[in-house]
Short mmCIF file of C-alpha atoms in Angstrom, two decimals:
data_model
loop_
_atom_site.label_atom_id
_atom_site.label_comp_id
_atom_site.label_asym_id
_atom_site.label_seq_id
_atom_site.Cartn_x
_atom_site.Cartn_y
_atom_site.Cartn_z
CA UNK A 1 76.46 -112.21 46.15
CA UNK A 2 78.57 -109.43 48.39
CA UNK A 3 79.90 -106.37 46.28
CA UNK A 4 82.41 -104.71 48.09
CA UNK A 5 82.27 -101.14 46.92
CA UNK A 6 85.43 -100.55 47.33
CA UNK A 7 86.39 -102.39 44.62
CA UNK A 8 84.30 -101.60 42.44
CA UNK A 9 83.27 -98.65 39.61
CA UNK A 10 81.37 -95.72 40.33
CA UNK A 11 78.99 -96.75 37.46
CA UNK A 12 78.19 -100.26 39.01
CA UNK A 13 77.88 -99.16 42.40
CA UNK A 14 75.19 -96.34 41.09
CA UNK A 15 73.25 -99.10 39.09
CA UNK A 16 73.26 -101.45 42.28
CA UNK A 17 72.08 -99.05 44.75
CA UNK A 18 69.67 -97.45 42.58
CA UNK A 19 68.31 -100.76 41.34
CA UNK A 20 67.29 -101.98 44.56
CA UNK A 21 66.87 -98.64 47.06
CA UNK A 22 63.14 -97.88 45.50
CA UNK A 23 61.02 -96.47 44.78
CA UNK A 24 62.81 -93.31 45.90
CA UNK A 25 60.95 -90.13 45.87
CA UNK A 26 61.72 -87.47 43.46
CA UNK A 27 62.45 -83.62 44.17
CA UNK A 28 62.02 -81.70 41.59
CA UNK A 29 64.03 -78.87 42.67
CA UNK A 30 63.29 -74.97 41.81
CA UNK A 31 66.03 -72.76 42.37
CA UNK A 32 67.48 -68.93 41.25
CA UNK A 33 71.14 -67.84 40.02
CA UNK A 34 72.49 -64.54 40.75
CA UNK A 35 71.44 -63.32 37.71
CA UNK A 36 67.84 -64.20 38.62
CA UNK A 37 67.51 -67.17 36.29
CA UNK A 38 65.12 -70.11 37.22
CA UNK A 39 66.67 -73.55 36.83
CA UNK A 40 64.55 -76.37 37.87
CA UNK A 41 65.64 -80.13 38.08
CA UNK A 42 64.70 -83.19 39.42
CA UNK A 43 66.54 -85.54 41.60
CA UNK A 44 65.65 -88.63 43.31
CA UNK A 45 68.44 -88.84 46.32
CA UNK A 46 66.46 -87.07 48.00
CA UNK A 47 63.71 -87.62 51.33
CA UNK A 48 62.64 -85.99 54.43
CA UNK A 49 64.84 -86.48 57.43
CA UNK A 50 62.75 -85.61 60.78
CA UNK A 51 59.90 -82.55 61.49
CA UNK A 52 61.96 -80.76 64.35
CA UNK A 53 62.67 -79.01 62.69
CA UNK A 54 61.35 -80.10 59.34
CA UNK A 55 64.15 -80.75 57.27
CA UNK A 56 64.94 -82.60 53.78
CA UNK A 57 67.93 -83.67 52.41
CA UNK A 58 69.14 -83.86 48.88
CA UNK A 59 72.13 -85.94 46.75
CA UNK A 60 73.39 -83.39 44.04
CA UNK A 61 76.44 -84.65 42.06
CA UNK A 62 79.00 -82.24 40.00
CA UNK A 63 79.67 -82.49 36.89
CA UNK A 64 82.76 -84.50 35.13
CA UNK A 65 84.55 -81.45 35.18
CA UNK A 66 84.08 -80.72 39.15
CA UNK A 67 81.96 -78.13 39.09
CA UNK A 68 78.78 -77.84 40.56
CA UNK A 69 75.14 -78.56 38.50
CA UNK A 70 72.93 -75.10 38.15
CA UNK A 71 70.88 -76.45 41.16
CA UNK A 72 73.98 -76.96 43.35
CA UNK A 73 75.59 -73.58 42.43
CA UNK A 74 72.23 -71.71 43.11
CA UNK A 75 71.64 -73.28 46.59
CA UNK A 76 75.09 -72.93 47.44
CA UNK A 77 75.19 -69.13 46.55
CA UNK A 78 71.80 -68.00 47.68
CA UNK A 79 70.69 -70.73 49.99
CA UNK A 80 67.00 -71.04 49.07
CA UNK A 81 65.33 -73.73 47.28
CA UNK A 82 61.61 -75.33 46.71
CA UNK A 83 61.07 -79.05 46.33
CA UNK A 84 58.18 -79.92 44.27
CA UNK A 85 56.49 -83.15 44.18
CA UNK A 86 55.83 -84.48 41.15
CA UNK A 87 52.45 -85.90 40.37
CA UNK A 88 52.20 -88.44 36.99
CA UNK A 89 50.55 -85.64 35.42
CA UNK A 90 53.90 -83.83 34.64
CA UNK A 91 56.19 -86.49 34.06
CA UNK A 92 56.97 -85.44 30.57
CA UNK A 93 57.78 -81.69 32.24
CA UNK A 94 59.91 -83.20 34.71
CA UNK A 95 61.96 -85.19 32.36
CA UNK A 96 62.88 -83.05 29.81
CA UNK A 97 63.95 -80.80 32.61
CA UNK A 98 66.89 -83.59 33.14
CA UNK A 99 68.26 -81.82 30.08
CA UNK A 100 71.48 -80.64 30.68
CA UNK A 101 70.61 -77.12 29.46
CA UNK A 102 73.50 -74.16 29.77
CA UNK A 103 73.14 -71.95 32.65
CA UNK A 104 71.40 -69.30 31.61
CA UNK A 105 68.49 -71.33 30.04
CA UNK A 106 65.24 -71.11 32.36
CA UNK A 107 64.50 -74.76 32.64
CA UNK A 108 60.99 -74.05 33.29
CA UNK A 109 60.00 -71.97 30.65
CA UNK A 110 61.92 -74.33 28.33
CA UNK A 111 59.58 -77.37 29.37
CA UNK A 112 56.43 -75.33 29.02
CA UNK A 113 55.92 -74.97 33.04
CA UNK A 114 53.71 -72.10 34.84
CA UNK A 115 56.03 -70.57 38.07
CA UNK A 116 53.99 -69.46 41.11
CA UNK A 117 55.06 -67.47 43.59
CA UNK A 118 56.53 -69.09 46.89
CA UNK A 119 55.81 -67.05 50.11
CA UNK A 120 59.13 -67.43 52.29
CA UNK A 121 61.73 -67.81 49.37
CA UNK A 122 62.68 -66.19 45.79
CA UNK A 123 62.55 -69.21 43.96
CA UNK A 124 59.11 -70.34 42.09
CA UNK A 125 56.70 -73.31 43.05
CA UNK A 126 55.85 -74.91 40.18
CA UNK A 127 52.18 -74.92 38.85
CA UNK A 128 50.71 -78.07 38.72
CA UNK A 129 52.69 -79.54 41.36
CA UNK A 130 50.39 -80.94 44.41
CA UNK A 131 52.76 -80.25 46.94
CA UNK A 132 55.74 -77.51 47.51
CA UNK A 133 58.03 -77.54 50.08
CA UNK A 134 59.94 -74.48 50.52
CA UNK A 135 63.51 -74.59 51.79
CA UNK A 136 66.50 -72.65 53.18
CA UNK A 137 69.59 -74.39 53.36
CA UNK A 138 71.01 -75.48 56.50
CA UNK A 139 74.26 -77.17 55.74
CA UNK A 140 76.34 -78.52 52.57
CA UNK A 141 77.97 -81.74 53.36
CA UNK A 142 81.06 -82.88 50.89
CA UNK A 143 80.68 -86.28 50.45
CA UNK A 144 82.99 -87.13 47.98
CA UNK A 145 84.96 -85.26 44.88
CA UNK A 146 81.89 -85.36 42.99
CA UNK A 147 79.17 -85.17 45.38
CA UNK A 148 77.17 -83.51 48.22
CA UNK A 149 74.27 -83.18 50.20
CA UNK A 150 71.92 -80.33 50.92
CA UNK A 151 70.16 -80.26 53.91
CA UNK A 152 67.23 -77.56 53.90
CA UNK A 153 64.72 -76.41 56.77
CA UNK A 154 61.46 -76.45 55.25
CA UNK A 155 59.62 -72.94 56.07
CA UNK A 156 56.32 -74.14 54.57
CA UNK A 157 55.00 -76.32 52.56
CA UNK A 158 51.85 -75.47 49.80
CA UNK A 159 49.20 -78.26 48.98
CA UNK A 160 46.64 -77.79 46.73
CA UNK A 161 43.55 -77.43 48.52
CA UNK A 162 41.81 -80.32 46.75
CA UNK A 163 43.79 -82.79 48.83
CA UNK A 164 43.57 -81.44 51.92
CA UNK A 165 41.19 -83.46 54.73
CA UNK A 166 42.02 -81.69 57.91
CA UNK A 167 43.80 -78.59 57.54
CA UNK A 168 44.00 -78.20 61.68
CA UNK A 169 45.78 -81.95 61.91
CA UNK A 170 47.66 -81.82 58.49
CA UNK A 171 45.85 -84.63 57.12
CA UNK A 172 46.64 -85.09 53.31
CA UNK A 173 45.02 -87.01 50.61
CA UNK A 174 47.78 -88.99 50.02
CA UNK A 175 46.82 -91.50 47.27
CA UNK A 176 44.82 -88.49 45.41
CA UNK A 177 48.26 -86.89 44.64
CA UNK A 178 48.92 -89.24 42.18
CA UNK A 179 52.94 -88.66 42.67
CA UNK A 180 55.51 -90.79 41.19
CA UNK A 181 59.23 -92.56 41.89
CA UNK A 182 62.03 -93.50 40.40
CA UNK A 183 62.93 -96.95 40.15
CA UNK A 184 65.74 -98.24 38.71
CA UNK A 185 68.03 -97.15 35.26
CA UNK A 186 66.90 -96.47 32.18
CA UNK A 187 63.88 -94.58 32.77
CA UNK A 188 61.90 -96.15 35.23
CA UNK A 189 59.48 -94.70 37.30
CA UNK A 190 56.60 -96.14 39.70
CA UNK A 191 53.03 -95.08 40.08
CA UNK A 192 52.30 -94.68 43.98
CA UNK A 193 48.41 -96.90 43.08
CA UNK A 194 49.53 -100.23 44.68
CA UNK A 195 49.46 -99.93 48.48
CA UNK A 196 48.51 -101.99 51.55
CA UNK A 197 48.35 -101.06 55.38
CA UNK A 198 49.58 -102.33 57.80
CA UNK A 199 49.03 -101.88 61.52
CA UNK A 200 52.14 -100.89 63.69
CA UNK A 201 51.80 -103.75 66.91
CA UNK A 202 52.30 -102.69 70.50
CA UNK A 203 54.94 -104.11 72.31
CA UNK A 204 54.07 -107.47 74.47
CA UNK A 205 53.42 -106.82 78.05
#
């Protein structure tokens, strides 16, 4: 079945791409306001785009009003942010920080979370969290009345030490992160346990 988009609600075209682009990885997203509160959030439009320079980019929608979510105001203002992975472990965290809490609410004291310091930007890691990426943004793309995308240059990234092989060739622990995706609506997530490899061929001579 073709489903021209064009023609079709916002609604349906989110449930269609977001029922079949997974698992999608999920950034949960520490950032500051000008009046130095901490708003974190997760969001799952989100991956890395290249490493030079490293950079991420990340789908933030505005509310039905037209103004921009905490995270999007904060970025957009100060231009730092920290993506945090987010390990099974803290699923419960990360979901009740998808409250929509009022601006001045610290998100992560709300959901019980420890903040850490970050070493290049103002915003906190989050304890717990195997991996941090921390982020400057680049450039805010408008991609529609109710949308954009961040693009950030990652400055650094922390992992916890436990999952670190080869510090010298950046060789992670991958499955012993235990991180999670979203899958499709209603609450669905994906444990990253069930993998296979596969070797890239060479090209025929």
């Amino acid at each position: 079945m073709h489903f021209d988009f064009n023609a079709l609600p916002a609604q349906t075209v989110y449930n269609i791409l977001t029922s079949t682009v997974t698992p999608r990885p999920i950034a949960w997203v520490t950032t500051v306001s000008g009046k130095g509160v901490v708003n974190a959030a997760p969001f799952s439009f989100f991956n890395v785009m290249g490493h030079q320079p490293p950079t991420v980019a990340i789908g933030l929608m505005r509310h039905a009003g037209g103004e921009f979510k905490d995270t999007g105001a904060n970025i957009i203002e100060n231009g730092d942010f920290v993506v945090n992975l987010v390990p099974e472990s803290l699923v419960r965290e990360m979901n009740q920080t998808c409250a929509d809490y009022p601006a001045d609410v610290d998100e992560m004291a709300a959901a019980g979370l420890t903040a850490l310091p970050a070493t290049h930007v103002r915003p906190p890691r989050i304890q717990g969290s195997p991996v941090s990426l921390e982020c400057v943004s680049q450039a805010t793309v408008v991609t529609g009345p109710r949308q954009i995308v961040v693009i950030g240059r990652v400055l650094g990234a922390h992992v916890e030490d436990a999952y670190v092989r080869d510090a010298e060739r950046g060789h992670v622990d991958t499955p012993a992160l235990g991180l999670i995706a979203r899958m499709h609506g209603g609450g669905w997530y994906a444990r990253s346990t069930d993998t296979f490899q596969l070797a890239r061929p060479t090209s025929p001579a």
